[in-house]
PDB file of C-alpha atoms in Angstrom:
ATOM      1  CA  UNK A  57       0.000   0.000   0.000  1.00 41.00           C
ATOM      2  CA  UNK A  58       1.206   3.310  -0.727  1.00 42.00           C
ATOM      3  CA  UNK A  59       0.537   4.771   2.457  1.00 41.00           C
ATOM      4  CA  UNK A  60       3.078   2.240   4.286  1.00 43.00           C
ATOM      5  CA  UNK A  61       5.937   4.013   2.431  1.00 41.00           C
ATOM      6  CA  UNK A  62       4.831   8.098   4.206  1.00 44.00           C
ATOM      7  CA  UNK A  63       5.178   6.644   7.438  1.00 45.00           C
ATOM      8  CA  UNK A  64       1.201   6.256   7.569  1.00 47.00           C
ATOM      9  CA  UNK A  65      -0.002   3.657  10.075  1.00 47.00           C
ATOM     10  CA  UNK A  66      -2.804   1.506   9.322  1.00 49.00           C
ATOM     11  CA  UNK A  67      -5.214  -0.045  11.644  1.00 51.00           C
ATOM     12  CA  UNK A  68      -3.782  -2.167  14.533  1.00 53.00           C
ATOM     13  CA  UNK A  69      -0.606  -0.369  14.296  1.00 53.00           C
ATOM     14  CA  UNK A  70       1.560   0.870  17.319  1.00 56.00           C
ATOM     15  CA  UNK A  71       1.811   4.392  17.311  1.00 59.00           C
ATOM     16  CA  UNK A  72       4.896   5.443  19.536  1.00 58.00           C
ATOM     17  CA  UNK A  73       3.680   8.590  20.354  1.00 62.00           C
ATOM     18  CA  UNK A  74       0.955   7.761  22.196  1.00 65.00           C
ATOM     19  CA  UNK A  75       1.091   5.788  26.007  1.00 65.00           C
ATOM     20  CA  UNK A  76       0.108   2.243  25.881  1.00 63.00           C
ATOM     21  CA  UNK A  77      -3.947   1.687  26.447  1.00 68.00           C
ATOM     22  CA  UNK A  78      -4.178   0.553  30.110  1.00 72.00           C
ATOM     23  CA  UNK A  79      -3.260  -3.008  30.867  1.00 72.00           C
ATOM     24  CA  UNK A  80      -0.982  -3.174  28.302  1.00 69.00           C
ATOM     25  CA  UNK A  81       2.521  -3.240  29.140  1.00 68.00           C
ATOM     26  CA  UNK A  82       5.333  -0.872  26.334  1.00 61.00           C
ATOM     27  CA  UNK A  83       7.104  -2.754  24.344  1.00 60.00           C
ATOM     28  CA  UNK A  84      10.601  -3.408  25.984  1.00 61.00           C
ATOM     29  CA  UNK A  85      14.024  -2.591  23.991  1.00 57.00           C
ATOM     30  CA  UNK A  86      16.502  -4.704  25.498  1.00 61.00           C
ATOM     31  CA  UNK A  87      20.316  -3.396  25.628  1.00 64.00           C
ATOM     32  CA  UNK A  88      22.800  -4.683  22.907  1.00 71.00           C
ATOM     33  CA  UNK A  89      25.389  -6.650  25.233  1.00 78.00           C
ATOM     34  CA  UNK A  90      28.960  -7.964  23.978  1.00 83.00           C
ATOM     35  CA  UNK A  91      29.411 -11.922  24.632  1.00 87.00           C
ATOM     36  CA  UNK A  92      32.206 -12.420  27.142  1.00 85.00           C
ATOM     37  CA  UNK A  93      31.935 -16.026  27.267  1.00 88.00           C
ATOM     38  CA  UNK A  94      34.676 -17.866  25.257  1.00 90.00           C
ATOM     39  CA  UNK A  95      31.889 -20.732  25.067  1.00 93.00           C
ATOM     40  CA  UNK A  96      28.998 -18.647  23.315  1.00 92.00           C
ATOM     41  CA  UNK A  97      31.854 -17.227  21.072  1.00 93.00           C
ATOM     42  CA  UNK A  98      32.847 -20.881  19.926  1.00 95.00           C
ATOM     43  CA  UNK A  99      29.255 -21.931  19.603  1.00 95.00           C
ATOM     44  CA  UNK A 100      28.348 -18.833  17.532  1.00 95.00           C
ATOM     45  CA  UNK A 101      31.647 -19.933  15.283  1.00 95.00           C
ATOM     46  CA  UNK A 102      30.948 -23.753  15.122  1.00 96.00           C
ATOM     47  CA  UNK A 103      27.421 -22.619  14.076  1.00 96.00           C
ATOM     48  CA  UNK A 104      28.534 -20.946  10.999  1.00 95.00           C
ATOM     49  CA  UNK A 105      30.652 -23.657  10.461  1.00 96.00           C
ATOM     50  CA  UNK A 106      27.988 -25.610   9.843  1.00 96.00           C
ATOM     51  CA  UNK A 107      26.380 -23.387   7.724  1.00 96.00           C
ATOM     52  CA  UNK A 108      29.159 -22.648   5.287  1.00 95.00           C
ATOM     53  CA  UNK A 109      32.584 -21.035   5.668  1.00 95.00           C
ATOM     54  CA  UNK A 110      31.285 -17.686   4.871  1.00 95.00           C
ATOM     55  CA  UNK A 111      29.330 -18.204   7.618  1.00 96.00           C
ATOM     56  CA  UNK A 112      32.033 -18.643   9.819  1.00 96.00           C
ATOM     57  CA  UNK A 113      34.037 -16.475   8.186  1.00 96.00           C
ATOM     58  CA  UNK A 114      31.683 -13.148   9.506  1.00 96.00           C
ATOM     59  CA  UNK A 115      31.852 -14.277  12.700  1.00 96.00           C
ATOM     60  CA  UNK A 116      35.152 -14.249  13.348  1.00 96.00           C
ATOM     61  CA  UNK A 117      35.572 -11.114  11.035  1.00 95.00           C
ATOM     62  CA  UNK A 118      33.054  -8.915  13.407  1.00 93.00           C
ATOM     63  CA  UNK A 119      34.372 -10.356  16.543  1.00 92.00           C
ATOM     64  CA  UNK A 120      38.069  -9.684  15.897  1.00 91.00           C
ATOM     65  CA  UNK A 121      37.717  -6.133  14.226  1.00 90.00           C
ATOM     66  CA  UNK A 122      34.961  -4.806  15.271  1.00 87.00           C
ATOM     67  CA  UNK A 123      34.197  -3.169  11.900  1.00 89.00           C
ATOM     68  CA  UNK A 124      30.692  -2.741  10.997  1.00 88.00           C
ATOM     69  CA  UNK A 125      28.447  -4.940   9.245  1.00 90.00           C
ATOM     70  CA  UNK A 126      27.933  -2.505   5.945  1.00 90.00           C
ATOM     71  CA  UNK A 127      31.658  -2.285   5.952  1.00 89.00           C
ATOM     72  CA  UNK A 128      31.768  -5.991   5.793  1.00 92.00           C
ATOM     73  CA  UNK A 129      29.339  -6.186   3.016  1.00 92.00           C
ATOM     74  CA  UNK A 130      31.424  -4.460   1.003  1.00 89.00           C
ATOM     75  CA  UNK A 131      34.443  -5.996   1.571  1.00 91.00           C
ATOM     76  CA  UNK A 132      36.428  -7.383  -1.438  1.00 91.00           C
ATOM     77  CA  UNK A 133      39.544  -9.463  -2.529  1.00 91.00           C
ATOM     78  CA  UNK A 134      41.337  -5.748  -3.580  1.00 92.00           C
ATOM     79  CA  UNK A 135      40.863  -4.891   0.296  1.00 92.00           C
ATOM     80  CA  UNK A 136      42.718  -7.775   1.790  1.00 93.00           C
ATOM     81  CA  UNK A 137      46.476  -7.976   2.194  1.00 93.00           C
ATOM     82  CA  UNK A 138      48.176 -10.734   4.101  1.00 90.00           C
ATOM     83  CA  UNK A 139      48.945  -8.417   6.986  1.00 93.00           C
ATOM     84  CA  UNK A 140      45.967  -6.039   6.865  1.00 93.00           C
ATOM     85  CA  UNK A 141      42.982  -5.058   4.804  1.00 92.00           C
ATOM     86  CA  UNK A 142      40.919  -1.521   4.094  1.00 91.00           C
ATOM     87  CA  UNK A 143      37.996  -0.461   5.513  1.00 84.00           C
ATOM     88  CA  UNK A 144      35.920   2.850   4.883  1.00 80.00           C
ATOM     89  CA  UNK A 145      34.036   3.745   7.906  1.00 76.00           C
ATOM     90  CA  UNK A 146      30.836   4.552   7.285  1.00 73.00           C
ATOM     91  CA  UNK A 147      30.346   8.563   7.252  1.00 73.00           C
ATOM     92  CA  UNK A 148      33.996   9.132   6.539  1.00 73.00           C
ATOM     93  CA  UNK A 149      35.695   9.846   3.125  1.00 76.00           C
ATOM     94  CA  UNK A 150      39.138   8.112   4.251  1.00 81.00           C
ATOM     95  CA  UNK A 151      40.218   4.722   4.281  1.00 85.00           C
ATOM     96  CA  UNK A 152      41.509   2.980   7.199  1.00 83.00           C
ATOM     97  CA  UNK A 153      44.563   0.093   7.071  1.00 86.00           C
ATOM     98  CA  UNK A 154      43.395  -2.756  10.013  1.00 87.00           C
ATOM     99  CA  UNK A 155      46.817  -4.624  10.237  1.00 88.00           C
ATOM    100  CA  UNK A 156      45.794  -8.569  10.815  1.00 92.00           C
ATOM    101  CA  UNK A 157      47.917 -10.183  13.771  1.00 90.00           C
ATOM    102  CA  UNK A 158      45.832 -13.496  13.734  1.00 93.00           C
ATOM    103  CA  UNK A 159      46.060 -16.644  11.271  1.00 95.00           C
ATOM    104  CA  UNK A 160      42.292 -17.408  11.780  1.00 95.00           C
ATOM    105  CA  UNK A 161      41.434 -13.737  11.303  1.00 95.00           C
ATOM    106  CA  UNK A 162      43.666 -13.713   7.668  1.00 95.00           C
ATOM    107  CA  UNK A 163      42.101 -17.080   6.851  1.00 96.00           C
ATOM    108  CA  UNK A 164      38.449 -15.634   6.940  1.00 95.00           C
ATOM    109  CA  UNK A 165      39.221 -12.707   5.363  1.00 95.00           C
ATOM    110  CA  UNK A 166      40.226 -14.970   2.494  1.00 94.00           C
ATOM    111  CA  UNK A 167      37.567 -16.946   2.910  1.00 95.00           C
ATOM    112  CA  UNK A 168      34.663 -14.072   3.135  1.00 94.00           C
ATOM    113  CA  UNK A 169      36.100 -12.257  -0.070  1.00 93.00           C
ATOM    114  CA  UNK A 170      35.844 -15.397  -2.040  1.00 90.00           C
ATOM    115  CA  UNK A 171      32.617 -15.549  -3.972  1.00 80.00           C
ATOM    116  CA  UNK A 172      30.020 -13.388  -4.441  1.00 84.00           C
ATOM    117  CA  UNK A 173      29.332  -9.962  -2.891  1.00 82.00           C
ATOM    118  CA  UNK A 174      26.537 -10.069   0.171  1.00 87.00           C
ATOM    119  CA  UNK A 175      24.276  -7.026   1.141  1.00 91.00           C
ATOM    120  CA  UNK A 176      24.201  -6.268   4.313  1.00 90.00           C
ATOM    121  CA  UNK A 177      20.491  -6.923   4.598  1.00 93.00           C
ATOM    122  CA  UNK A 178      21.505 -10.466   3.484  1.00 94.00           C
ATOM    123  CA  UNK A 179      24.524 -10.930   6.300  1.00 94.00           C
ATOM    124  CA  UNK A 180      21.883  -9.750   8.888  1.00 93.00           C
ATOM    125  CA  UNK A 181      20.006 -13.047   7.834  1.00 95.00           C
ATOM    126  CA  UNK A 182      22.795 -15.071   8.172  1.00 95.00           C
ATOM    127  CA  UNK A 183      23.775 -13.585  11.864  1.00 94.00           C
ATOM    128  CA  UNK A 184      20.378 -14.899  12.092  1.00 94.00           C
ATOM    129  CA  UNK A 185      20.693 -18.296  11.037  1.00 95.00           C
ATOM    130  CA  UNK A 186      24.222 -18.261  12.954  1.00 95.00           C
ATOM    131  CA  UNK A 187      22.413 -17.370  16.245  1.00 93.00           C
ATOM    132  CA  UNK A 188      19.418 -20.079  15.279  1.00 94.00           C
ATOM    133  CA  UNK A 189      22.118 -22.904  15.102  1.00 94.00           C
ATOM    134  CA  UNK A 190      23.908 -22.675  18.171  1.00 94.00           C
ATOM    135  CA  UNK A 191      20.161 -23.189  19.570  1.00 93.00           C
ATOM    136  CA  UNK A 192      21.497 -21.386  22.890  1.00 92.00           C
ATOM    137  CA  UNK A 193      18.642 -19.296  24.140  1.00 91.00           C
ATOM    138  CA  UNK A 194      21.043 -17.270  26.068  1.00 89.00           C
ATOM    139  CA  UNK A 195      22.367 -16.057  22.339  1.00 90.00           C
ATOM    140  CA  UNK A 196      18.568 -14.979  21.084  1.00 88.00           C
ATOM    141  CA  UNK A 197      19.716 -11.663  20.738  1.00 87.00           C
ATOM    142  CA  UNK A 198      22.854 -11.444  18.946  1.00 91.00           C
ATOM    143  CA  UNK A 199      23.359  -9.448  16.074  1.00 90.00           C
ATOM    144  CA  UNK A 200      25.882  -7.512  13.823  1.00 90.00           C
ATOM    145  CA  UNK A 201      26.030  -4.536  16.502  1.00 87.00           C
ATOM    146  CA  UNK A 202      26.498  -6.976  19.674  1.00 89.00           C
ATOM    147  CA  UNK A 203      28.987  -9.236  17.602  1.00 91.00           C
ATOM    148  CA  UNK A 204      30.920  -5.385  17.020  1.00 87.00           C
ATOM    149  CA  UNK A 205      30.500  -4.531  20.719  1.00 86.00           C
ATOM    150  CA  UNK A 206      32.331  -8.193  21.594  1.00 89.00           C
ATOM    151  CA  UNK A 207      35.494  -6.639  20.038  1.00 89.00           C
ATOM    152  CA  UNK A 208      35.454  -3.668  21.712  1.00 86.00           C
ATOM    153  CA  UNK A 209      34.811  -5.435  25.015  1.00 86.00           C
ATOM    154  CA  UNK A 210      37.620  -7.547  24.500  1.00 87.00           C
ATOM    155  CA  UNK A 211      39.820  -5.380  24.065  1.00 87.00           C
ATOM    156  CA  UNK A 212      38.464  -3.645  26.678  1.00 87.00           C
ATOM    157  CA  UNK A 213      39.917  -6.164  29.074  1.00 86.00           C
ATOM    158  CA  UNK A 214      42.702  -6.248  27.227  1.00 86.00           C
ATOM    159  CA  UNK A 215      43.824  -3.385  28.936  1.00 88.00           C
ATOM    160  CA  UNK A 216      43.327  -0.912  25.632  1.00 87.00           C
ATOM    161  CA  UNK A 217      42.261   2.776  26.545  1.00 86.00           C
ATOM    162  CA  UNK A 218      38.127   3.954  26.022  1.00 83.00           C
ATOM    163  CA  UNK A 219      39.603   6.158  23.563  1.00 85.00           C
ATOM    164  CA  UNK A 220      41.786   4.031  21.716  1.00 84.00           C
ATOM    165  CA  UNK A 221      38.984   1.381  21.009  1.00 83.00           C
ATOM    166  CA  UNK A 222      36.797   4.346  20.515  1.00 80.00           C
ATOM    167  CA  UNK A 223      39.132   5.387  17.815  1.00 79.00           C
ATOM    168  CA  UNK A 224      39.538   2.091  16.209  1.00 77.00           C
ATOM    169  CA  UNK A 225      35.922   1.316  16.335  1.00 77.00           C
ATOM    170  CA  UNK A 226      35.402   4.809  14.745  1.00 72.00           C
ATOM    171  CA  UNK A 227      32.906   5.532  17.592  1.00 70.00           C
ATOM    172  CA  UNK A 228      32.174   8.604  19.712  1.00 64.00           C
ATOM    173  CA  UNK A 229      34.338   7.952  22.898  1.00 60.00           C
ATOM    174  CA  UNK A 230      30.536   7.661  25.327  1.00 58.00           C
ATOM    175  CA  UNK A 231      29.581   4.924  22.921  1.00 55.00           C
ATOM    176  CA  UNK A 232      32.222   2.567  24.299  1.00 56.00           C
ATOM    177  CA  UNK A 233      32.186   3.244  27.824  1.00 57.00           C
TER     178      UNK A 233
END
């Protein structure tokens, strides 16, 4: 319907405007939280496994760079070196080197790249279908953002600065505190 497009809402619809008729509880928006247990982190990997590399591939690419899922997407075989590969932050005209310190991380670079480019609409799916396999209910809410968040945590505890991981992330400095 054409309406649907102008932001019209049709009948039944949840205006957010308005307070909730009585009885009825708001709907509840639930924090994006980084996964700090090594377990969860190998499930969510050994899910994609199963899946296909590629699969696995994002997993490990999101959770050891922390670069965002559009910036993924776009990733291609010109962008990846052996020791680092080229990302272009979203709102920024420059190009940023990420130097790759891990085999596993080089290996699904290599892997992701190979094939055919994904939209990012499409690698949401497959976060999805990632999060779906492990069958952990505990992991119902992952997505891109909380798999980005798990780097930043990490290194986090690896004793790296707010602002440094701010900086890499290419975050405002609140945004990982």
């Amino acid at each position: 319907e054409r309406g649907a497009f102008l932001g019209r809402r049709g009948p039944g619809s949840i205006d957010p405007t308005e307070p909730p008729a009585p009885g009825v509880d708001p709907p509840r928006v639930e924090p994006f939280v980084p996964i700090f247990d090594p377990v969860q982190l190998e499930a969510l990997k050994n899910a994609g496994r199963r899946l296909s590399p590629r699969h696995w591939a994002l997993v490990v690419i999101l959770t050891r760079t922390g670069i965002e899922l559009e910036a993924v997407a776009r990733l291609t075989w010109r962008d990846v070196y052996p020791d680092k590969f080229f990302w272009k932050p979203s709102k920024m005209t420059r190009t940023v080197a990420v130097p790759v310190r891990e085999e596993e991380l080089a290996h699904a670079l290599r892997v992701f790249v190979t094939g055919h480019a994904k939209s990012s609409d499409l690698l949401d799916y497959w976060i999805k279908q990632i999060r779906e396999g492990t069958r952990d209910p505990s992991l119902r809410r992952v997505t891109g953002i909380t798999l980005r968040l798990t780097y930043a945590a990490t290194e986090l505890q690896s004793g790296k600065s707010p602002e440094v991981v701010a900086k890499d992330l290419r975050l405002p400095l609140p945004a990982v505190m």
